[in-house]
GROMACS .gro file of C-alpha atoms in nm:
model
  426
    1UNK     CA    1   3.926   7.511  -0.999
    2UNK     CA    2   4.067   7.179  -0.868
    3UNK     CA    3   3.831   6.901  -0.858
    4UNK     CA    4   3.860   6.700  -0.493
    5UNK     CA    5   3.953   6.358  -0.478
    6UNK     CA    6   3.701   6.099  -0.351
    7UNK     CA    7   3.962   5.833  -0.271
    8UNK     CA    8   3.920   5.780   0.127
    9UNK     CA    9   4.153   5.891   0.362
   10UNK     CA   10   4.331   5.632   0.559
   11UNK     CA   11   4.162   5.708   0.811
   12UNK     CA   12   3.821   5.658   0.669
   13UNK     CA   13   3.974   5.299   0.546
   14UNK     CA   14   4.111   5.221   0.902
   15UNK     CA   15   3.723   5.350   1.011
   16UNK     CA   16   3.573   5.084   0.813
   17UNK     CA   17   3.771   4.790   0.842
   18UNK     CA   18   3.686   4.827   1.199
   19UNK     CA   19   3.311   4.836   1.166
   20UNK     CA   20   3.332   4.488   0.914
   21UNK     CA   21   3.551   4.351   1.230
   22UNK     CA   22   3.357   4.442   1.439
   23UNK     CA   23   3.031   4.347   1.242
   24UNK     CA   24   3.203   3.963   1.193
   25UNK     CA   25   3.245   3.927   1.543
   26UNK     CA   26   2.914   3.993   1.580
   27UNK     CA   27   2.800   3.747   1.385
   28UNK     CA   28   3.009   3.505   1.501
   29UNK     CA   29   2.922   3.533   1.865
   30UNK     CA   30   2.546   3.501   1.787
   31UNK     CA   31   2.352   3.184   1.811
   32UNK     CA   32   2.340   2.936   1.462
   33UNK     CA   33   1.998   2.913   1.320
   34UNK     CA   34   1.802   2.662   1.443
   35UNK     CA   35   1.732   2.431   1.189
   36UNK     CA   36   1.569   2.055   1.274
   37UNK     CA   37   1.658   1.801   1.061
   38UNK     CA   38   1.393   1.495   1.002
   39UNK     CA   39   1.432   1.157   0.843
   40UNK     CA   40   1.131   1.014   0.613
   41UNK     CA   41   1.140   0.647   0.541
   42UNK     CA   42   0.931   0.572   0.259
   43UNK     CA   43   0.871   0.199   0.041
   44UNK     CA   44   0.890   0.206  -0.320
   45UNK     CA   45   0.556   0.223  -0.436
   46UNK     CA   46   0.562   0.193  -0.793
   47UNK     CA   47   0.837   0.236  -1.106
   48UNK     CA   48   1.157   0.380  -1.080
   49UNK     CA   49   0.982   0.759  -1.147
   50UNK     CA   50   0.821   0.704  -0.820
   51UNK     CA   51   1.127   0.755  -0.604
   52UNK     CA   52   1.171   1.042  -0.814
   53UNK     CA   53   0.847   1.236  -0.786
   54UNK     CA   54   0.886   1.108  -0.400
   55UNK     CA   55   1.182   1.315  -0.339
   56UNK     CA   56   1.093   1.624  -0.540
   57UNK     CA   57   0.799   1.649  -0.294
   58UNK     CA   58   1.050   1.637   0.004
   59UNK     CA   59   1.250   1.891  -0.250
   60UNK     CA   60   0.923   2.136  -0.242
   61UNK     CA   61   0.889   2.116   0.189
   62UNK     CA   62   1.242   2.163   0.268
   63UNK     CA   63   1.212   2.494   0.017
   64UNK     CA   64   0.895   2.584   0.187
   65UNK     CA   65   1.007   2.501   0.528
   66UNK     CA   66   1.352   2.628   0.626
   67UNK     CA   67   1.332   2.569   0.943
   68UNK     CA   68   1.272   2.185   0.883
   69UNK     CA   69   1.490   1.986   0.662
   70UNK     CA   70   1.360   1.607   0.559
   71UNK     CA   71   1.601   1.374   0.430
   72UNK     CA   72   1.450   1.097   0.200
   73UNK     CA   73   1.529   0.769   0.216
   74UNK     CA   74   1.383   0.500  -0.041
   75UNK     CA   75   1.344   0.202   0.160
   76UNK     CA   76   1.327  -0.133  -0.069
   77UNK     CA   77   1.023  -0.441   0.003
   78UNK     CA   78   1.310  -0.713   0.055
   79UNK     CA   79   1.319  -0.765   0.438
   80UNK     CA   80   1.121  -0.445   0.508
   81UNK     CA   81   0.966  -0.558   0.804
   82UNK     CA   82   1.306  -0.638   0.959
   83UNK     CA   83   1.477  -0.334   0.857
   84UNK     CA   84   1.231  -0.145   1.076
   85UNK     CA   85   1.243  -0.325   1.326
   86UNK     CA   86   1.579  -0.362   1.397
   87UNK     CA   87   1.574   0.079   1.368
   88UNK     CA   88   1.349   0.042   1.647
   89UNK     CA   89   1.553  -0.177   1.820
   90UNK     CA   90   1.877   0.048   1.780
   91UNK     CA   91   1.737   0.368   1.861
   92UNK     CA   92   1.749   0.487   1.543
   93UNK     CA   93   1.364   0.447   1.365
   94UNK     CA   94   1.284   0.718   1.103
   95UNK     CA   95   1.071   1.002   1.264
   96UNK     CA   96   0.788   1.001   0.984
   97UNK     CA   97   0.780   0.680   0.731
   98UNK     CA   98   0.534   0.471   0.511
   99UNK     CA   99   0.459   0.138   0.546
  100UNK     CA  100   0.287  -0.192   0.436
  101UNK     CA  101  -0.086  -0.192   0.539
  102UNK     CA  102  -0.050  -0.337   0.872
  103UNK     CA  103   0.280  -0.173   1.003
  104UNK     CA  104   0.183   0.102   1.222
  105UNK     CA  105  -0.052  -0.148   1.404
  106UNK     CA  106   0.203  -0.404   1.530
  107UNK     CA  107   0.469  -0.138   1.576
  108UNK     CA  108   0.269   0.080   1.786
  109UNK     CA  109   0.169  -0.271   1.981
  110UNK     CA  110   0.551  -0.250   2.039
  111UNK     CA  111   0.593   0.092   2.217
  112UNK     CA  112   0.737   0.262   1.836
  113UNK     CA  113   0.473   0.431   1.717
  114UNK     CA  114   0.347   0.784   1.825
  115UNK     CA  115  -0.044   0.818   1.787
  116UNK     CA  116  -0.159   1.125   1.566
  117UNK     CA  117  -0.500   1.145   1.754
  118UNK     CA  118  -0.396   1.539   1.747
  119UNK     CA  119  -0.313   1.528   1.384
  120UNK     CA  120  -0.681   1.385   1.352
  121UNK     CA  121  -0.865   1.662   1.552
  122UNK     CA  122  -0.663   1.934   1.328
  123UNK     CA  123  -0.787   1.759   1.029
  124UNK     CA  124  -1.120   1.788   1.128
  125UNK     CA  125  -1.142   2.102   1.267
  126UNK     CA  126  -1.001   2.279   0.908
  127UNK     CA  127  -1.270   2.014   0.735
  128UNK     CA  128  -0.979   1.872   0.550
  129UNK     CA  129  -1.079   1.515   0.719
  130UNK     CA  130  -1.395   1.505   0.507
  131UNK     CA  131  -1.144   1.420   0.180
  132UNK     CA  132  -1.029   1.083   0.289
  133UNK     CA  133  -1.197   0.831   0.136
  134UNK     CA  134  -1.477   0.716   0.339
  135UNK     CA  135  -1.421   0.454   0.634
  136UNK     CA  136  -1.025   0.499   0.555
  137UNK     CA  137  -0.921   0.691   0.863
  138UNK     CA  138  -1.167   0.465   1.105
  139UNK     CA  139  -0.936   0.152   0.981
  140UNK     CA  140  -0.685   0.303   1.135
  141UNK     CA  141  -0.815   0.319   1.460
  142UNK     CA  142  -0.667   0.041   1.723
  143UNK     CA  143  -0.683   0.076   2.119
  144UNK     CA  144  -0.857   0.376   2.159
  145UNK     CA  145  -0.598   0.571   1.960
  146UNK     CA  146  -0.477   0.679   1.573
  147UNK     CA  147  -0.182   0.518   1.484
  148UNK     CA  148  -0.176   0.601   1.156
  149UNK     CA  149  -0.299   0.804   0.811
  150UNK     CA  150  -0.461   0.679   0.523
  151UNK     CA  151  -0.244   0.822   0.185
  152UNK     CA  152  -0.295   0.518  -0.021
  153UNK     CA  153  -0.515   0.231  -0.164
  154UNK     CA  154  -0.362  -0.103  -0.293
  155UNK     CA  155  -0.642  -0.348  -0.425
  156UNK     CA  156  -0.668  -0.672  -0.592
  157UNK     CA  157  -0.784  -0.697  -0.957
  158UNK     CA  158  -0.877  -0.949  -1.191
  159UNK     CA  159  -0.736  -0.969  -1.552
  160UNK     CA  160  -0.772  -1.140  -1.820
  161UNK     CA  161  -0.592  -1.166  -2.185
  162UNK     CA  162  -0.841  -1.078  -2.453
  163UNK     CA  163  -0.690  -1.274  -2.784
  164UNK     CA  164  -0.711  -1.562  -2.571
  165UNK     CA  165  -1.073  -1.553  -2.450
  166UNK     CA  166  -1.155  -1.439  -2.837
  167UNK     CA  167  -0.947  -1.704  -2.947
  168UNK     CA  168  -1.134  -1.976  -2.756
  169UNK     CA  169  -1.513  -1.779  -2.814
  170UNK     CA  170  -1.513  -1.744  -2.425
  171UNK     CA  171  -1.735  -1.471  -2.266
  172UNK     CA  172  -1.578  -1.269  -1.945
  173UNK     CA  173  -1.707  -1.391  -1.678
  174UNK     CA  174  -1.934  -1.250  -1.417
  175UNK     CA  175  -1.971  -1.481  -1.120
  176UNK     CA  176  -1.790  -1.769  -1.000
  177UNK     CA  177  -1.885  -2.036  -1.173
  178UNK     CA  178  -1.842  -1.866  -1.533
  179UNK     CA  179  -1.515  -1.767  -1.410
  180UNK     CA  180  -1.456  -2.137  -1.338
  181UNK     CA  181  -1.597  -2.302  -1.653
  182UNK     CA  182  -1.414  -2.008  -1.876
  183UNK     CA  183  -1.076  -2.066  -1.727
  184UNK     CA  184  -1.133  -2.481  -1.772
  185UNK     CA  185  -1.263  -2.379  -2.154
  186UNK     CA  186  -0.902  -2.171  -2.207
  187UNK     CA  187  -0.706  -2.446  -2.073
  188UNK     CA  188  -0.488  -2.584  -2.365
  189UNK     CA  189  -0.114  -2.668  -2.475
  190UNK     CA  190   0.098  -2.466  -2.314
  191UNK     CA  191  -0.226  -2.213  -2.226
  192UNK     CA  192  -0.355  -2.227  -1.885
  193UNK     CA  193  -0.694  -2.099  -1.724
  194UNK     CA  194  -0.509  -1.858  -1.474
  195UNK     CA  195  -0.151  -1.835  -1.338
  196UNK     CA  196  -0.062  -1.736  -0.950
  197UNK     CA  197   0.242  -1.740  -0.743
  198UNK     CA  198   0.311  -1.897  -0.410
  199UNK     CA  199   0.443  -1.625  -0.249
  200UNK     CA  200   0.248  -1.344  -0.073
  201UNK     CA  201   0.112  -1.246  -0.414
  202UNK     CA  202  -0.071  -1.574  -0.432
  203UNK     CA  203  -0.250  -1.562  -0.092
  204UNK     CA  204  -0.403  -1.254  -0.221
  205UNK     CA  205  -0.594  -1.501  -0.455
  206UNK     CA  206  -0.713  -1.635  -0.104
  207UNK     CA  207  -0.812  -1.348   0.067
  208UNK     CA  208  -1.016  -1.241  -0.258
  209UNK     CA  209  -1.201  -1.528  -0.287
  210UNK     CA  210  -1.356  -1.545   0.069
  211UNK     CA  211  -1.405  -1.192   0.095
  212UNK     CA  212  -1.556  -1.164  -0.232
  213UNK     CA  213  -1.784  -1.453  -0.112
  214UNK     CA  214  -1.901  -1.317   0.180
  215UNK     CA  215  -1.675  -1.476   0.417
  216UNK     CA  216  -1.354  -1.323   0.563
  217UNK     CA  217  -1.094  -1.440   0.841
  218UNK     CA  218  -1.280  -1.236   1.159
  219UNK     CA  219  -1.616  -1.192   1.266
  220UNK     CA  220  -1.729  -0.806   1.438
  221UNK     CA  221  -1.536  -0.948   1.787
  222UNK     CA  222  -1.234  -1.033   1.625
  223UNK     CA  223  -1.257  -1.449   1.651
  224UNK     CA  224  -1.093  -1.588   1.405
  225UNK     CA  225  -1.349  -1.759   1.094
  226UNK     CA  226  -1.137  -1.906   0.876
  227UNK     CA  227  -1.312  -2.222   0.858
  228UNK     CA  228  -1.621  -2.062   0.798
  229UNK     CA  229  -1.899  -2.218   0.562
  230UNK     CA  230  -1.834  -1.898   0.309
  231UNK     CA  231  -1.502  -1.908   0.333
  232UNK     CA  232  -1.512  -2.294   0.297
  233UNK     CA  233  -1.679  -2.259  -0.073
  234UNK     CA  234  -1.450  -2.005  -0.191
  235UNK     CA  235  -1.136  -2.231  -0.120
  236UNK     CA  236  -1.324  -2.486  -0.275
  237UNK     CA  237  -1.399  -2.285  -0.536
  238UNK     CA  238  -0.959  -2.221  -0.582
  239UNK     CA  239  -0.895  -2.616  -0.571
  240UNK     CA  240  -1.180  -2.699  -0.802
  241UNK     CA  241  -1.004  -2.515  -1.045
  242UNK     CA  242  -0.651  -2.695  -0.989
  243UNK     CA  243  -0.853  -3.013  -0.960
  244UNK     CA  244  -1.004  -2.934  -1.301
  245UNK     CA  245  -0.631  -2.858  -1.466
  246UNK     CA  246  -0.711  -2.469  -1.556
  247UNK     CA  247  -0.426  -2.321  -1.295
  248UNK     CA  248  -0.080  -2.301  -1.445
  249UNK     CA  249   0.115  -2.589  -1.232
  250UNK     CA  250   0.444  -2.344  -1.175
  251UNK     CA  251   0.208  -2.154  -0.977
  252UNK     CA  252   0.372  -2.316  -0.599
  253UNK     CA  253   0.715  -2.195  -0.665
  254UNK     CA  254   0.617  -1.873  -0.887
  255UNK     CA  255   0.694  -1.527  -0.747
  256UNK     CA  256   0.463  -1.239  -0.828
  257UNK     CA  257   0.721  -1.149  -1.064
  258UNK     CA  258   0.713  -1.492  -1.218
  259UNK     CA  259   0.357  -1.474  -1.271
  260UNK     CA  260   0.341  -1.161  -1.428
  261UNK     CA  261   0.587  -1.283  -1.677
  262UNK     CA  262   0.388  -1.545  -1.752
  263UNK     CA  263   0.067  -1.374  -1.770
  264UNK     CA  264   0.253  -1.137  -2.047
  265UNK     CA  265   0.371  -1.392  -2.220
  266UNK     CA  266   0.037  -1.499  -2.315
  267UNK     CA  267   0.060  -1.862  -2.089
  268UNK     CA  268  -0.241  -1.808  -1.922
  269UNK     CA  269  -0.610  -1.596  -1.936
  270UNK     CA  270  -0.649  -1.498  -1.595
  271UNK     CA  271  -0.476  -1.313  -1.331
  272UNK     CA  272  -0.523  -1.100  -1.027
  273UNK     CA  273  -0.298  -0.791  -0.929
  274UNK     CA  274  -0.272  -0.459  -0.868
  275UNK     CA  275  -0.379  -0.200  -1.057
  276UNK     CA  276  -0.081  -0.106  -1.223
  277UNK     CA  277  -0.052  -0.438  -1.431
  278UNK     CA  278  -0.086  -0.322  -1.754
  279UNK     CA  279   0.157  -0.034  -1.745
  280UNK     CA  280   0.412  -0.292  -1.668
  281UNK     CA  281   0.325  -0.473  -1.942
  282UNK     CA  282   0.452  -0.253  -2.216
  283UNK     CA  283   0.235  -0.110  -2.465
  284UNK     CA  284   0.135  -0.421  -2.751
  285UNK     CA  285   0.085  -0.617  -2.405
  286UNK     CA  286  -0.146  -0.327  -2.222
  287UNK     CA  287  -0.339  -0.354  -2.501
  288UNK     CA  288  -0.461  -0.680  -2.509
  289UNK     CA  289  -0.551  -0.685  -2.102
  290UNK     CA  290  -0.887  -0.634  -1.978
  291UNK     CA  291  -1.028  -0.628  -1.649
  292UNK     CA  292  -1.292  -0.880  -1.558
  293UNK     CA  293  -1.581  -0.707  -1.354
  294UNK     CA  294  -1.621  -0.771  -1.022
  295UNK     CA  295  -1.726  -1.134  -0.995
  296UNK     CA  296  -2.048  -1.228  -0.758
  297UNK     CA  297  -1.976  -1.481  -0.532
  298UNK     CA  298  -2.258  -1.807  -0.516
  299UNK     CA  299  -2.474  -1.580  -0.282
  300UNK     CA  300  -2.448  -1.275  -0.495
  301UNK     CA  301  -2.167  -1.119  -0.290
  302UNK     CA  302  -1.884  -0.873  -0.452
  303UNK     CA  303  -1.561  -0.849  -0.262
  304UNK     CA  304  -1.166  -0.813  -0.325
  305UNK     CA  305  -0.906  -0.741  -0.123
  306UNK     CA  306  -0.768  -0.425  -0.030
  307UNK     CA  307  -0.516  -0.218   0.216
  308UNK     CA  308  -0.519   0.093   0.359
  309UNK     CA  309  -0.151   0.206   0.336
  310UNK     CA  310  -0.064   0.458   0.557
  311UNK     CA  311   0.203   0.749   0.697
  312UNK     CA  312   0.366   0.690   1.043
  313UNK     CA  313   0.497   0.898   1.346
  314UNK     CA  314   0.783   0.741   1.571
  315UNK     CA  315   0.785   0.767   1.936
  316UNK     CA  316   1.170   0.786   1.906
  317UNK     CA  317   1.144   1.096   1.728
  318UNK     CA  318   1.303   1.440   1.860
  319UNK     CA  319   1.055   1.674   1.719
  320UNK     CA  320   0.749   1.570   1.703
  321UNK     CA  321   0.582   1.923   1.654
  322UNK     CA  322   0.804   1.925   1.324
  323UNK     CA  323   0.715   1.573   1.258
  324UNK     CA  324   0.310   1.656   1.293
  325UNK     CA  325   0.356   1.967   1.044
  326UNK     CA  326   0.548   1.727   0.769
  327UNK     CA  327   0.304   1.464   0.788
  328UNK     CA  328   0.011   1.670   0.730
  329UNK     CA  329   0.203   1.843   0.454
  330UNK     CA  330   0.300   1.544   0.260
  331UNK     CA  331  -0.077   1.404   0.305
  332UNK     CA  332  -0.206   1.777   0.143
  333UNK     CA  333   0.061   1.774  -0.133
  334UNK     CA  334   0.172   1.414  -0.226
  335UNK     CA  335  -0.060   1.419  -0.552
  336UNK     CA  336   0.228   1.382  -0.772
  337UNK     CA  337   0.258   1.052  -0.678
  338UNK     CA  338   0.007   0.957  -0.918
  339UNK     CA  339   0.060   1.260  -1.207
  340UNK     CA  340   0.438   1.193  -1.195
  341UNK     CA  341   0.536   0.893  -1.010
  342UNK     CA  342   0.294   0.620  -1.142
  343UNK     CA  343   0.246   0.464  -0.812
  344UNK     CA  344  -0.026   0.167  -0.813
  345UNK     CA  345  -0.178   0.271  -0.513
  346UNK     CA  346  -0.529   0.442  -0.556
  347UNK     CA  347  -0.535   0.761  -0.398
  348UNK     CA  348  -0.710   0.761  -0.001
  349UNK     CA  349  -0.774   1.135  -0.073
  350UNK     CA  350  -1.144   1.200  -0.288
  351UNK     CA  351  -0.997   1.526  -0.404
  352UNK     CA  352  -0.688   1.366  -0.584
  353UNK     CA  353  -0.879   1.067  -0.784
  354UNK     CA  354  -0.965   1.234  -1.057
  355UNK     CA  355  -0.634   1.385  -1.123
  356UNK     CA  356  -0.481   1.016  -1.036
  357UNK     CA  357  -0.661   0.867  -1.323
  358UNK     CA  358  -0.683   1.136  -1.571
  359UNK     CA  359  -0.709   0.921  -1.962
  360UNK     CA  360  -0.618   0.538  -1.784
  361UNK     CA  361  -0.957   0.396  -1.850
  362UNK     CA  362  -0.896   0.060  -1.687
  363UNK     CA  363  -0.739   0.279  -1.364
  364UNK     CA  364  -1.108   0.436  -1.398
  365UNK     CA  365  -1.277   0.138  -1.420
  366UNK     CA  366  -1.106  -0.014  -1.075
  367UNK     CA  367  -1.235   0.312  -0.866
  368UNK     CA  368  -1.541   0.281  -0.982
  369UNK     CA  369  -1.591  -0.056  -0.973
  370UNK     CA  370  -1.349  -0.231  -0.747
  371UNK     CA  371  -1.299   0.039  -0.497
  372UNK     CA  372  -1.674   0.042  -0.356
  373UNK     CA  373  -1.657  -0.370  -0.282
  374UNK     CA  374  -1.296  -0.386  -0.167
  375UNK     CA  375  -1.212  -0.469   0.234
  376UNK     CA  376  -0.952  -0.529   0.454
  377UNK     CA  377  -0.878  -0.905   0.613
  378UNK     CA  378  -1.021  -0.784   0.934
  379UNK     CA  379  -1.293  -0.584   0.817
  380UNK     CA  380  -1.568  -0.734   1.005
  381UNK     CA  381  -1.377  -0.611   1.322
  382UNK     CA  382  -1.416  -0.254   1.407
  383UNK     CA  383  -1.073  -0.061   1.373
  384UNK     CA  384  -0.723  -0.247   1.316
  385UNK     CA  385  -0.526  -0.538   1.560
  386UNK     CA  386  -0.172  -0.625   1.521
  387UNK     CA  387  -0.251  -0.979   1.468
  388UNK     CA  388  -0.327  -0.939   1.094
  389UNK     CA  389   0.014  -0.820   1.028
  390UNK     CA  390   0.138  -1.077   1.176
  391UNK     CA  391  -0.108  -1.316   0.987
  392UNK     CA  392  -0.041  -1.179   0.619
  393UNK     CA  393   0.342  -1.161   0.710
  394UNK     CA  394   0.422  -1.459   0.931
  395UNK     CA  395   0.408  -1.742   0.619
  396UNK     CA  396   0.093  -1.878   0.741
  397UNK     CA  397  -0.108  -1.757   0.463
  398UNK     CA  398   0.161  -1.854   0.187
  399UNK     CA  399   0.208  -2.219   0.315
  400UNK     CA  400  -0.165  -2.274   0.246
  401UNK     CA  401  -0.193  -2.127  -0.096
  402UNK     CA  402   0.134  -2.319  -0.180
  403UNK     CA  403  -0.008  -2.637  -0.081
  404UNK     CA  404  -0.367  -2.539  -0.252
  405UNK     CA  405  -0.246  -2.517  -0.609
  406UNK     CA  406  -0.029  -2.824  -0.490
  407UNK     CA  407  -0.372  -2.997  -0.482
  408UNK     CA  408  -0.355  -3.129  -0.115
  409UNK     CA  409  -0.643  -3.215   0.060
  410UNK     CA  410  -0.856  -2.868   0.110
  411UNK     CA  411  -0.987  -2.997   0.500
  412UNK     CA  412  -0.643  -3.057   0.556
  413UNK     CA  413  -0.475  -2.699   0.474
  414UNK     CA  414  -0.759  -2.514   0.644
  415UNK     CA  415  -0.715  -2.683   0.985
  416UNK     CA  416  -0.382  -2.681   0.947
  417UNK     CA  417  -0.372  -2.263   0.881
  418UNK     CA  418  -0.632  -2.235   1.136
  419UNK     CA  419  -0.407  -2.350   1.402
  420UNK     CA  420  -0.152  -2.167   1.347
  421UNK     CA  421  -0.354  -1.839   1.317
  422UNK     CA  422  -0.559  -1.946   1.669
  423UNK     CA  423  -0.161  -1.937   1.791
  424UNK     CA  424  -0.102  -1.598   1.615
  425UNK     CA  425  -0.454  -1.443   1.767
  426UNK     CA  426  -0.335  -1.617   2.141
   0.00000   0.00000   0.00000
């Protein structure tokens, strides 16, 4: 009995190399999957790990989404402003970015930003709206319309160095005139009461001090109060302290950088910044920094500065259905931001605090103490207005805080800022 061989006849093998030709022109005559492709422009908001927890989230969508690939692009804080701008200018803006507090405002002002009043509506109809933290998503309001949404905090802190307040039996202060007679009392060699910068950095020191006085640069209609009595004796309250030799006089030319260092290195006992200061400071350093509770102002007022930063759409954008779907996704599943990326931004959702501060007791101590008294600069105005970007961004703001710790004449400064804003605002 002969056994039958399998090998294929030739013309089985002519059979089948006809179906596999005929099978690749198939495939080559159909239509190429359709696959949109989506740029994300987004700042560097904390260490170098932040970039890389950023773009292992855009790693995770473009898995998840096939149909929709996002390219990531870190964009750096050096020119920012004008780097967007001239995108917009060119025709070629991002479709989805971040961007400093402000940005979506004056960009949409300028035809470049695509409202998300639809995104908003989705939100709340699956209840996910209810997780922002409260009054977040109203600040982004301007003209009727959304321009942007909320993913991040950034708020102003004070610091202090404890060996130095032990060192000269000083108490941390509570309101501000302890804060005053402690940073006069740690004044000493080459040991100064607090340290600031003259760059934006340092007008934050500004915009703290009338806010947390009860003052602020609008009033509920949007006219400009700079000059206001509050606002008046919080300044005051700044150039007392230069007057009385307890601010570090490098403070004019400092960058924030610059201050930082010094702060570190121990030259003075009081700072304000965000609140990721002590895990730049390396561990020894960390140690030995403290936060200073919220200070009362001289009618019992608590205030600081703080921005809503926020997630964009772009008019100029192709796909704006794909757009919508990528911006809601990164708002839902950006929490490794904070797990991963150490960003210094508190989170805008409720549901991803907790995880956001996990063991970082002073991070714990700034949400629940700094968080509930911090505003924007135009919170007594309903909503958002380009002007304020324009304001914090323009060198208005830096020129007076410059010529503050200079110890110019306080009257002087004030009018002089307040013309230039009433030109800003017209």
């Amino acid at each position: 009995m002969t056994i039958a061989s399998k090998r294929p006849t030739r013309a089985g093998r002519t059979s089948s190399l006809a179906l596999l030709t005929a099978a690749a022109a198939m495939l080559a005559s159909a239509p190429a999957y359709a696959q949109v492709q989506l740029d994300f422009w987004d700042m560097i908001w904390g260490p170098p790990e932040y970039i890389d927890a950023a773009e292992a989230i855009v790693e995770q969508f473009n898995e998840e989404h096939p149909d929709i690939q996002v390219t990531y692009r870190s964009v750096p804080w050096a020119n920012w402003y004008q780097t967007f701008v001239t995108a917009v200018g060119a025709g070629s803006a991002p479709d989805v970015s971040t961007g400093a507090g402000y940005q979506a405002v004056q960009l949409y002002d300028m035809g470049a930003i695509r409202p998300i009043d639809d995104v908003i509506e989705e939100l709340r109809a699956e209840g996910d709206l209810d997780d922002f933290i409260d009054g977040t998503v109203e600040t982004l309001r301007y003209d009727g319309h959304y321009v942007a949404l909320p993913w991040g905090l950034d708020i102003r802190v004070w610091y202090y160095r404890e060996s130095i307040l032990e060192e000269a039996g000083i108490e941390v202060p509570s309101n501000f005139e302890e804060m005053r007679a402690a940073a006069a009392a740690a004044t000493g060699g080459d040991v100064y009461g607090l340290v600031s910068s003259g760059d934006t950095g340092g007008t934050h020191y500004a915009f703290s001090a009338m806010l947390n006085n009860g003052g602020g640069l609008f009033d509920e209609d949007r006219n400009l109060t700079l000059t206001s009595e509050r606002n008046m004796e919080a300044m005051q309250w700044l150039a007392d302290m230069v007057a009385d030799g307890s601010v570090h006089p490098a403070s004019p030319g400092y960058s924030s950088d610059d201050r930082r260092a010094a702060f570190f290195q121990g030259q003075a006992a009081f700072t304000i910044d965000n609140p990721g200061l002590d895990g730049a400071a390396g561990e020894e350093i960390a140690a030995d920094i403290g936060i200073v509770p919220p200070l009362e102002g001289f009618h019992g007022d608590k205030g600081t500065i703080f921005w809503v930063n926020n997630i964009m759409m772009y008019e100029q954008t192709e796909h704006p259905e794909e757009a919508k779907t990528f911006l809601k996704w990164w708002s839902q599943n950006q929490l490794p931001l904070w797990t991963e990326g150490n960003t210094t931004q508190m989170p805008a959702r409720k549901s991803f605090v907790e995880a956001a501060v996990g063991d970082r007791e002073n991070y714990r101590y700034i949400v629940e103490n700094y968080l509930p008294v911090g505003k924007t600069t135009g919170y007594a105005a309903e909503g958002i207005f380009p002007e304020l970007s324009e304001i914090e961004g323009e060198g208005v703001m830096q020129t007076l805080i410059q010529q503050l710790w200079q110890g110019r004449d306080l009257n002087e400064i004030m009018e002089q800022a307040e013309s230039r804003m009433q030109d800003i605002m017209r």
